[in-house]
PDB file of C-alpha atoms in Angstrom:
ATOM      1  CA  MET A   1     102.280 126.729 111.663  1.00  0.00           C
ATOM      2  CA  ALA A   2     102.166 124.050 114.347  1.00  0.00           C
ATOM      3  CA  PRO A   3     100.877 120.615 113.366  1.00  0.00           C
ATOM      4  CA  ASP A   4      97.147 120.271 113.856  1.00  0.00           C
ATOM      5  CA  HIS A   5      96.610 116.662 114.871  1.00  0.00           C
ATOM      6  CA  LYS A   6      92.885 117.020 114.118  1.00  0.00           C
ATOM      7  CA  LEU A   7      93.613 117.342 110.402  1.00  0.00           C
ATOM      8  CA  ASN A   8      93.083 114.276 108.278  1.00  0.00           C
ATOM      9  CA  PRO A   9      96.530 113.116 107.068  1.00  0.00           C
ATOM     10  CA  ASN A  10      95.117 112.830 103.535  1.00  0.00           C
ATOM     11  CA  THR A  11      93.785 116.398 103.457  1.00  0.00           C
ATOM     12  CA  LEU A  12      95.113 118.312 100.444  1.00  0.00           C
ATOM     13  CA  VAL A  13      96.699 121.665 101.272  1.00  0.00           C
ATOM     14  CA  ARG A  14      98.769 124.315  99.550  1.00  0.00           C
ATOM     15  CA  VAL A  15     102.047 125.322 101.157  1.00  0.00           C
ATOM     16  CA  THR A  16     104.689 128.021 101.021  1.00  0.00           C
ATOM     17  CA  PRO A  17     107.591 128.497 100.973  1.00  0.00           C
ATOM     18  CA  ARG A  18     107.994 125.995  98.175  1.00  0.00           C
ATOM     19  CA  TYR A  19     111.466 124.900  99.285  1.00  0.00           C
ATOM     20  CA  LEU A  20     110.128 123.538 102.607  1.00  0.00           C
ATOM     21  CA  ALA A  21     107.276 121.468 101.146  1.00  0.00           C
ATOM     22  CA  GLY A  22     109.259 118.228 100.904  1.00  0.00           C
ATOM     23  CA  PRO A  23     108.805 115.541  98.242  1.00  0.00           C
ATOM     24  CA  ARG A  24     105.605 113.741  97.375  1.00  0.00           C
ATOM     25  CA  ASP A  25     105.172 109.997  97.742  1.00  0.00           C
ATOM     26  CA  PRO A  26     107.650 107.611  96.090  1.00  0.00           C
ATOM     27  CA  GLY A  27     106.595 106.842  92.554  1.00  0.00           C
ATOM     28  CA  GLU A  28     105.158 110.312  91.870  1.00  0.00           C
ATOM     29  CA  ALA A  29     108.479 112.018  91.250  1.00  0.00           C
ATOM     30  CA  THR A  30     108.966 111.055  87.624  1.00  0.00           C
ATOM     31  CA  SER A  31     105.540 112.341  86.605  1.00  0.00           C
ATOM     32  CA  VAL A  32     106.621 115.823  87.741  1.00  0.00           C
ATOM     33  CA  ALA A  33     110.394 115.886  87.475  1.00  0.00           C
ATOM     34  CA  TRP A  34     111.441 113.587  84.625  1.00  0.00           C
ATOM     35  CA  PRO A  35     111.157 115.081  81.096  1.00  0.00           C
ATOM     36  CA  PHE A  36     113.701 112.699  79.539  1.00  0.00           C
ATOM     37  CA  ARG A  37     111.330 110.636  77.400  1.00  0.00           C
ATOM     38  CA  PRO A  38     111.986 107.859  74.854  1.00  0.00           C
ATOM     39  CA  GLU A  39     109.862 109.704  72.275  1.00  0.00           C
ATOM     40  CA  ASP A  40     112.497 112.466  72.312  1.00  0.00           C
ATOM     41  CA  GLY A  41     115.263 109.969  71.672  1.00  0.00           C
ATOM     42  CA  TRP A  42     116.427 109.522  75.263  1.00  0.00           C
ATOM     43  CA  THR A  43     117.324 106.008  76.341  1.00  0.00           C
ATOM     44  CA  THR A  44     116.368 104.875  79.828  1.00  0.00           C
ATOM     45  CA  TYR A  45     117.654 101.915  81.803  1.00  0.00           C
ATOM     46  CA  THR A  46     115.679 100.883  84.888  1.00  0.00           C
ATOM     47  CA  PRO A  47     116.969  97.670  86.451  1.00  0.00           C
ATOM     48  CA  PHE A  48     114.630  96.044  88.963  1.00  0.00           C
ATOM     49  CA  GLU A  49     114.832  97.735  92.387  1.00  0.00           C
ATOM     50  CA  GLY A  50     117.787  99.750  91.108  1.00  0.00           C
ATOM     51  CA  PRO A  51     118.595 103.155  89.672  1.00  0.00           C
ATOM     52  CA  ILE A  52     117.054 105.038  86.786  1.00  0.00           C
ATOM     53  CA  LEU A  53     119.595 106.038  84.140  1.00  0.00           C
ATOM     54  CA  SER A  54     118.686 108.214  81.139  1.00  0.00           C
ATOM     55  CA  ASN A  55     120.995 109.346  78.348  1.00  0.00           C
ATOM     56  CA  SER A  56     120.447 112.007  75.705  1.00  0.00           C
ATOM     57  CA  PRO A  57     120.527 110.915  72.051  1.00  0.00           C
ATOM     58  CA  ASP A  58     124.101 112.226  71.662  1.00  0.00           C
ATOM     59  CA  GLN A  59     125.174 110.790  75.042  1.00  0.00           C
ATOM     60  CA  ARG A  60     126.282 114.233  76.270  1.00  0.00           C
ATOM     61  CA  ILE A  61     123.716 114.468  79.082  1.00  0.00           C
ATOM     62  CA  GLN A  62     123.147 111.731  81.653  1.00  0.00           C
ATOM     63  CA  ALA A  63     120.413 111.931  84.296  1.00  0.00           C
ATOM     64  CA  ALA A  64     119.920 109.407  87.050  1.00  0.00           C
ATOM     65  CA  PHE A  65     118.114 108.527  90.237  1.00  0.00           C
ATOM     66  CA  LEU A  66     120.355 106.520  92.560  1.00  0.00           C
ATOM     67  CA  PRO A  67     118.578 104.897  95.515  1.00  0.00           C
ATOM     68  CA  ASP A  68     120.358 104.720  98.854  1.00  0.00           C
ATOM     69  CA  THR A  69     120.501 101.019  99.666  1.00  0.00           C
ATOM     70  CA  THR A  70     121.541 101.754 103.254  1.00  0.00           C
ATOM     71  CA  ASN A  71     118.659 104.139 103.985  1.00  0.00           C
ATOM     72  CA  GLN A  72     115.269 102.940 102.825  1.00  0.00           C
ATOM     73  CA  GLY A  73     113.446 105.869 101.325  1.00  0.00           C
ATOM     74  CA  GLY A  74     116.572 107.839 100.464  1.00  0.00           C
ATOM     75  CA  GLY A  75     118.688 108.408  97.414  1.00  0.00           C
ATOM     76  CA  SER A  76     119.893 111.161  95.132  1.00  0.00           C
ATOM     77  CA  TRP A  77     119.250 112.636  91.708  1.00  0.00           C
ATOM     78  CA  THR A  78     122.194 113.483  89.468  1.00  0.00           C
ATOM     79  CA  VAL A  79     122.629 115.205  86.123  1.00  0.00           C
ATOM     80  CA  ALA A  80     125.970 115.338  84.320  1.00  0.00           C
ATOM     81  CA  GLY A  81     127.065 117.097  81.137  1.00  0.00           C
ATOM     82  CA  TYR A  82     129.870 115.860  78.903  1.00  0.00           C
ATOM     83  CA  ASP A  83     132.012 117.446  76.182  1.00  0.00           C
ATOM     84  CA  ASN A  84     133.178 113.962  75.254  1.00  0.00           C
ATOM     85  CA  PRO A  85     130.743 111.143  76.072  1.00  0.00           C
ATOM     86  CA  ALA A  86     133.692 108.788  76.605  1.00  0.00           C
ATOM     87  CA  GLY A  87     135.410 111.158  79.038  1.00  0.00           C
ATOM     88  CA  SER A  88     134.786 112.623  82.468  1.00  0.00           C
ATOM     89  CA  PRO A  89     131.815 114.944  83.076  1.00  0.00           C
ATOM     90  CA  GLN A  90     132.310 118.610  82.336  1.00  0.00           C
ATOM     91  CA  TRP A  91     129.786 119.449  85.062  1.00  0.00           C
ATOM     92  CA  ARG A  92     127.568 117.661  87.536  1.00  0.00           C
ATOM     93  CA  ALA A  93     124.549 118.503  89.713  1.00  0.00           C
ATOM     94  CA  VAL A  94     123.483 116.344  92.673  1.00  0.00           C
ATOM     95  CA  PHE A  95     120.193 116.652  94.583  1.00  0.00           C
ATOM     96  CA  ASP A  96     119.017 114.954  97.767  1.00  0.00           C
ATOM     97  CA  TYR A  97     115.840 112.910  97.572  1.00  0.00           C
ATOM     98  CA  GLY A  98     114.129 115.503  99.804  1.00  0.00           C
ATOM     99  CA  VAL A  99     114.137 118.261  97.146  1.00  0.00           C
ATOM    100  CA  PRO A 100     110.518 119.029  96.143  1.00  0.00           C
ATOM    101  CA  GLU A 101     109.921 117.454  92.726  1.00  0.00           C
ATOM    102  CA  GLU A 102     108.525 120.680  91.290  1.00  0.00           C
ATOM    103  CA  ILE A 103     111.844 122.435  91.985  1.00  0.00           C
ATOM    104  CA  LEU A 104     113.933 119.512  90.789  1.00  0.00           C
ATOM    105  CA  GLY A 105     111.730 119.300  87.698  1.00  0.00           C
ATOM    106  CA  ALA A 106     112.492 122.928  86.812  1.00  0.00           C
ATOM    107  CA  PHE A 107     116.202 122.082  86.616  1.00  0.00           C
ATOM    108  CA  HIS A 108     115.558 118.891  84.621  1.00  0.00           C
ATOM    109  CA  HIS A 109     113.227 120.732  82.243  1.00  0.00           C
ATOM    110  CA  ALA A 110     115.846 123.449  81.626  1.00  0.00           C
ATOM    111  CA  VAL A 111     118.443 120.754  80.856  1.00  0.00           C
ATOM    112  CA  HIS A 112     116.026 119.074  78.442  1.00  0.00           C
ATOM    113  CA  VAL A 113     115.053 122.318  76.681  1.00  0.00           C
ATOM    114  CA  GLY A 114     118.692 123.426  76.517  1.00  0.00           C
ATOM    115  CA  HIS A 115     119.801 120.158  74.977  1.00  0.00           C
ATOM    116  CA  ASN A 116     116.915 120.180  72.482  1.00  0.00           C
ATOM    117  CA  GLY A 117     117.619 123.608  71.047  1.00  0.00           C
ATOM    118  CA  ASP A 118     117.806 126.543  73.471  1.00  0.00           C
ATOM    119  CA  ARG A 119     121.566 126.388  73.871  1.00  0.00           C
ATOM    120  CA  GLN A 120     121.614 129.594  75.934  1.00  0.00           C
ATOM    121  CA  LEU A 121     120.453 127.449  78.867  1.00  0.00           C
ATOM    122  CA  LEU A 122     123.692 125.466  78.581  1.00  0.00           C
ATOM    123  CA  SER A 123     125.876 128.539  78.148  1.00  0.00           C
ATOM    124  CA  ALA A 124     129.075 128.713  80.170  1.00  0.00           C
ATOM    125  CA  SER A 125     129.374 132.483  79.684  1.00  0.00           C
ATOM    126  CA  ALA A 126     126.535 133.703  81.908  1.00  0.00           C
ATOM    127  CA  PRO A 127     127.716 135.711  84.945  1.00  0.00           C
ATOM    128  CA  THR A 128     127.493 134.144  88.385  1.00  0.00           C
ATOM    129  CA  SER A 129     124.860 136.643  89.526  1.00  0.00           C
ATOM    130  CA  VAL A 130     122.347 135.147  87.082  1.00  0.00           C
ATOM    131  CA  GLY A 131     122.247 132.051  89.291  1.00  0.00           C
ATOM    132  CA  TYR A 132     121.173 133.814  92.461  1.00  0.00           C
ATOM    133  CA  GLN A 133     119.361 136.888  91.095  1.00  0.00           C
ATOM    134  CA  PRO A 134     115.929 135.186  91.438  1.00  0.00           C
ATOM    135  CA  LEU A 135     116.591 134.837  95.169  1.00  0.00           C
ATOM    136  CA  LEU A 136     117.596 138.496  95.511  1.00  0.00           C
ATOM    137  CA  ASP A 137     114.432 139.497  93.650  1.00  0.00           C
ATOM    138  CA  ALA A 138     112.467 137.507  96.249  1.00  0.00           C
ATOM    139  CA  GLY A 139     114.038 139.436  99.129  1.00  0.00           C
ATOM    140  CA  TRP A 140     116.861 137.079 100.120  1.00  0.00           C
ATOM    141  CA  ARG A 141     119.885 138.620 101.867  1.00  0.00           C
ATOM    142  CA  HIS A 142     123.255 138.686 100.063  1.00  0.00           C
ATOM    143  CA  GLU A 143     126.594 138.714 101.876  1.00  0.00           C
ATOM    144  CA  THR A 144     130.197 138.470 100.694  1.00  0.00           C
ATOM    145  CA  LEU A 145     132.529 136.878 103.234  1.00  0.00           C
ATOM    146  CA  PRO A 146     136.198 137.929 103.683  1.00  0.00           C
ATOM    147  CA  GLY A 147     137.493 134.984 101.631  1.00  0.00           C
ATOM    148  CA  GLY A 148     135.277 135.885  98.685  1.00  0.00           C
ATOM    149  CA  GLN A 149     132.585 133.298  99.417  1.00  0.00           C
ATOM    150  CA  GLN A 150     129.087 134.603  98.752  1.00  0.00           C
ATOM    151  CA  THR A 151     125.953 133.608 100.627  1.00  0.00           C
ATOM    152  CA  VAL A 152     122.306 134.355  99.856  1.00  0.00           C
ATOM    153  CA  THR A 153     119.934 133.608 102.735  1.00  0.00           C
ATOM    154  CA  ALA A 154     116.148 133.355 102.773  1.00  0.00           C
ATOM    155  CA  PRO A 155     114.177 135.842 104.895  1.00  0.00           C
ATOM    156  CA  ASP A 156     113.109 132.991 107.204  1.00  0.00           C
ATOM    157  CA  SER A 157     116.737 131.753 107.443  1.00  0.00           C
ATOM    158  CA  ASN A 158     115.547 128.256 106.470  1.00  0.00           C
ATOM    159  CA  ALA A 159     117.337 128.151 103.127  1.00  0.00           C
ATOM    160  CA  ARG A 160     120.699 129.342 101.883  1.00  0.00           C
ATOM    161  CA  LEU A 161     122.771 129.458  98.726  1.00  0.00           C
ATOM    162  CA  THR A 162     126.551 129.480  99.021  1.00  0.00           C
ATOM    163  CA  TYR A 163     128.838 130.254  96.101  1.00  0.00           C
ATOM    164  CA  ASP A 164     132.593 129.685  96.345  1.00  0.00           C
ATOM    165  CA  ASP A 165     134.690 130.999  93.464  1.00  0.00           C
ATOM    166  CA  ASP A 166     136.966 128.303  92.050  1.00  0.00           C
ATOM    167  CA  SER A 167     139.367 130.647  90.289  1.00  0.00           C
ATOM    168  CA  TYR A 168     142.295 129.333  92.347  1.00  0.00           C
ATOM    169  CA  ARG A 169     141.468 125.656  91.965  1.00  0.00           C
ATOM    170  CA  ARG A 170     140.351 125.173  88.357  1.00  0.00           C
ATOM    171  CA  ARG A 171     139.012 121.673  88.912  1.00  0.00           C
ATOM    172  CA  ASP A 172     135.924 120.700  86.952  1.00  0.00           C
ATOM    173  CA  ASN A 173     134.657 118.526  89.807  1.00  0.00           C
ATOM    174  CA  TYR A 174     134.914 121.253  92.448  1.00  0.00           C
ATOM    175  CA  VAL A 175     131.528 122.007  94.045  1.00  0.00           C
ATOM    176  CA  SER A 176     131.233 125.787  93.877  1.00  0.00           C
ATOM    177  CA  TRP A 177     127.449 126.095  94.384  1.00  0.00           C
ATOM    178  CA  ARG A 178     125.582 124.704  97.402  1.00  0.00           C
ATOM    179  CA  LEU A 179     121.930 125.108  98.243  1.00  0.00           C
ATOM    180  CA  ASN A 180     120.330 123.799 101.407  1.00  0.00           C
ATOM    181  CA  ALA A 181     116.907 124.160 102.953  1.00  0.00           C
ATOM    182  CA  GLY A 182     114.788 122.740 105.729  1.00  0.00           C
ATOM    183  CA  GLU A 183     115.297 121.438 109.225  1.00  0.00           C
ATOM    184  CA  ALA A 184     116.534 118.074 110.543  1.00  0.00           C
ATOM    185  CA  LYS A 185     114.840 115.238 108.623  1.00  0.00           C
ATOM    186  CA  GLY A 186     113.084 117.800 106.447  1.00  0.00           C
ATOM    187  CA  ALA A 187     116.391 119.168 105.150  1.00  0.00           C
ATOM    188  CA  TRP A 188     117.825 118.790 101.645  1.00  0.00           C
ATOM    189  CA  ASN A 189     120.925 119.840  99.719  1.00  0.00           C
ATOM    190  CA  ALA A 190     121.706 120.594  96.087  1.00  0.00           C
ATOM    191  CA  LEU A 191     125.287 120.708  94.811  1.00  0.00           C
ATOM    192  CA  PHE A 192     126.595 122.080  91.495  1.00  0.00           C
ATOM    193  CA  THR A 193     130.164 121.786  90.258  1.00  0.00           C
ATOM    194  CA  VAL A 194     131.992 124.859  89.049  1.00  0.00           C
ATOM    195  CA  ARG A 195     131.233 124.470  85.316  1.00  0.00           C
ATOM    196  CA  THR A 196     127.508 123.820  85.716  1.00  0.00           C
ATOM    197  CA  PRO A 197     125.776 126.229  83.303  1.00  0.00           C
ATOM    198  CA  VAL A 198     124.543 129.147  85.380  1.00  0.00           C
ATOM    199  CA  PRO A 199     121.188 129.432  83.527  1.00  0.00           C
ATOM    200  CA  LEU A 200     120.359 125.916  84.759  1.00  0.00           C
ATOM    201  CA  ILE A 201     121.064 126.983  88.332  1.00  0.00           C
ATOM    202  CA  ALA A 202     118.854 130.031  87.753  1.00  0.00           C
ATOM    203  CA  ALA A 203     116.015 127.731  86.687  1.00  0.00           C
ATOM    204  CA  PHE A 204     116.377 125.878  89.987  1.00  0.00           C
ATOM    205  CA  THR A 205     116.535 129.002  92.178  1.00  0.00           C
ATOM    206  CA  THR A 206     113.599 130.547  90.304  1.00  0.00           C
ATOM    207  CA  ALA A 207     111.468 127.493  91.061  1.00  0.00           C
ATOM    208  CA  MET A 208     112.379 127.763  94.746  1.00  0.00           C
ATOM    209  CA  VAL A 209     110.790 131.178  95.163  1.00  0.00           C
ATOM    210  CA  THR A 210     108.283 131.789  92.364  1.00  0.00           C
ATOM    211  CA  GLY A 211     105.183 130.083  91.108  1.00  0.00           C
ATOM    212  CA  GLU A 212     102.094 128.680  92.752  1.00  0.00           C
ATOM    213  CA  PRO A 213     102.168 127.223  96.288  1.00  0.00           C
ATOM    214  CA  LEU A 214     102.865 123.494  96.185  1.00  0.00           C
ATOM    215  CA  THR A 215     100.083 121.000  96.826  1.00  0.00           C
ATOM    216  CA  ARG A 216     100.662 118.242  99.368  1.00  0.00           C
ATOM    217  CA  THR A 217      98.695 116.071 101.728  1.00  0.00           C
ATOM    218  CA  ILE A 218      99.261 116.742 105.405  1.00  0.00           C
ATOM    219  CA  ARG A 219     101.119 113.458 105.851  1.00  0.00           C
ATOM    220  CA  GLN A 220     103.557 114.344 103.033  1.00  0.00           C
ATOM    221  CA  LEU A 221     104.773 117.494 104.779  1.00  0.00           C
ATOM    222  CA  PRO A 222     108.079 117.090 106.637  1.00  0.00           C
ATOM    223  CA  PRO A 223     107.162 117.420 110.338  1.00  0.00           C
ATOM    224  CA  ALA A 224     110.447 119.211 111.045  1.00  0.00           C
ATOM    225  CA  ASN A 225     109.421 122.003 108.635  1.00  0.00           C
ATOM    226  CA  PHE A 226     105.791 122.262 109.727  1.00  0.00           C
ATOM    227  CA  PHE A 227     106.252 125.279 112.011  1.00  0.00           C
ATOM    228  CA  TYR A 228     107.779 127.310 109.142  1.00  0.00           C
ATOM    229  CA  LEU A 229     105.115 126.595 106.523  1.00  0.00           C
ATOM    230  CA  THR A 230     102.130 128.716 105.544  1.00  0.00           C
ATOM    231  CA  ILE A 231      99.339 126.216 104.914  1.00  0.00           C
ATOM    232  CA  THR A 232      96.013 126.941 103.223  1.00  0.00           C
ATOM    233  CA  PRO A 233      93.265 124.567 102.064  1.00  0.00           C
ATOM    234  CA  ALA A 234      93.622 123.348  98.509  1.00  0.00           C
ATOM    235  CA  PRO A 235      90.740 124.509  96.282  1.00  0.00           C
ATOM    236  CA  ALA A 236      88.143 121.881  95.526  1.00  0.00           C
ATOM    237  CA  ALA A 237      88.257 120.342  92.077  1.00  0.00           C
ATOM    238  CA  PRO A 238      85.723 122.008  89.751  1.00  0.00           C
ATOM    239  CA  ALA A 239      82.623 120.045  88.850  1.00  0.00           C
ATOM    240  CA  PRO A 240      82.618 118.711  85.276  1.00  0.00           C
ATOM    241  CA  ALA A 241      80.927 120.922  82.724  1.00  0.00           C
ATOM    242  CA  HIS A 242      77.569 119.851  81.336  1.00  0.00           C
ATOM    243  CA  GLY A 243      78.087 117.172  78.722  1.00  0.00           C
ATOM    244  CA  ASP A 244      81.574 116.260  79.964  1.00  0.00           C
ATOM    245  CA  GLN A 245      80.502 113.666  82.491  1.00  0.00           C
ATOM    246  CA  ASP A 246      80.776 110.797  80.028  1.00  0.00           C
ATOM    247  CA  ARG A 247      83.861 112.029  78.231  1.00  0.00           C
ATOM    248  CA  ALA A 248      86.870 109.810  78.910  1.00  0.00           C
ATOM    249  CA  PRO A 249      89.945 111.683  80.113  1.00  0.00           C
ATOM    250  CA  LEU A 250      92.978 111.751  77.873  1.00  0.00           C
ATOM    251  CA  PRO A 251      95.632 109.271  78.987  1.00  0.00           C
ATOM    252  CA  ALA A 252      98.670 110.828  80.644  1.00  0.00           C
ATOM    253  CA  PRO A 253     102.136 109.961  79.311  1.00  0.00           C
ATOM    254  CA  VAL A 254     103.711 107.129  81.252  1.00  0.00           C
ATOM    255  CA  PRO A 255     107.047 108.131  82.817  1.00  0.00           C
ATOM    256  CA  PRO A 256     109.785 105.731  83.892  1.00  0.00           C
ATOM    257  CA  THR A 257     108.890 103.986  87.138  1.00  0.00           C
ATOM    258  CA  LEU A 258     110.876 104.754  90.240  1.00  0.00           C
ATOM    259  CA  PRO A 259     112.296 101.895  92.266  1.00  0.00           C
ATOM    260  CA  SER A 260     109.878 100.741  94.964  1.00  0.00           C
ATOM    261  CA  ILE A 261     110.935 102.597  98.088  1.00  0.00           C
ATOM    262  CA  THR A 262     109.178 103.571 101.268  1.00  0.00           C
ATOM    263  CA  ARG A 263     110.078 106.882 102.832  1.00  0.00           C
ATOM    264  CA  ARG A 264     110.240 106.982 106.604  1.00  0.00           C
ATOM    265  CA  ARG A 265     108.666 109.832 108.443  1.00  0.00           C
ATOM    266  CA  PRO A 266     110.046 111.000 111.781  1.00  0.00           C
TER     267      PRO A 266
END
């Protein structure tokens, strides 16, 4: 869909595909994508105008937002898993700031649930196909290249997963999974090292292609992706039921605050 310059930039719309919706405004991300709460025993360090660092109670999972000091409005999200908290990470996932928070949040939520009890989500025994099966189910095209590299490409060719088997390298820090989507300044990447639990990757790929359309304002949509989006009006909020007008809303939990950053739009 081409940009309609008559639309109010603050108009709420619903957009698909989800992976091209872009992020919301700075400061909103943690309310959607950050389940690592102090009430669950996670410790969080948020230095002024700096990163967010959260550690699990046993110190075996570390999640972080790292702002890009050279590019105002940029940065990256990382999650790392440790066998030994004093050692090097067993696995690591890195996401550009441009990943939609709802998709990023699906990965974070799976990490949180896996650490808190559902250990199958942190299993290292799941076959590789589990990671990209949600994309195949959504009609993405699978190819195996001569060197053994596998690619799974979206029907609109605006997103791709690449898997490179590390059987000859055996390095924990080798990036064997790569996901990218979007165009130009609307593009983002997600990287997973070879020992990243495949069920966590499946949670991320599932969120890319299933679920409700994402809600954004017109001005939040990456202009470079606009032509590839299907945009529909967001439904109006329902009127309060009789007798609810004076009822105070329940307070929402307060997430960690992101560093104050301003994202540039092209």
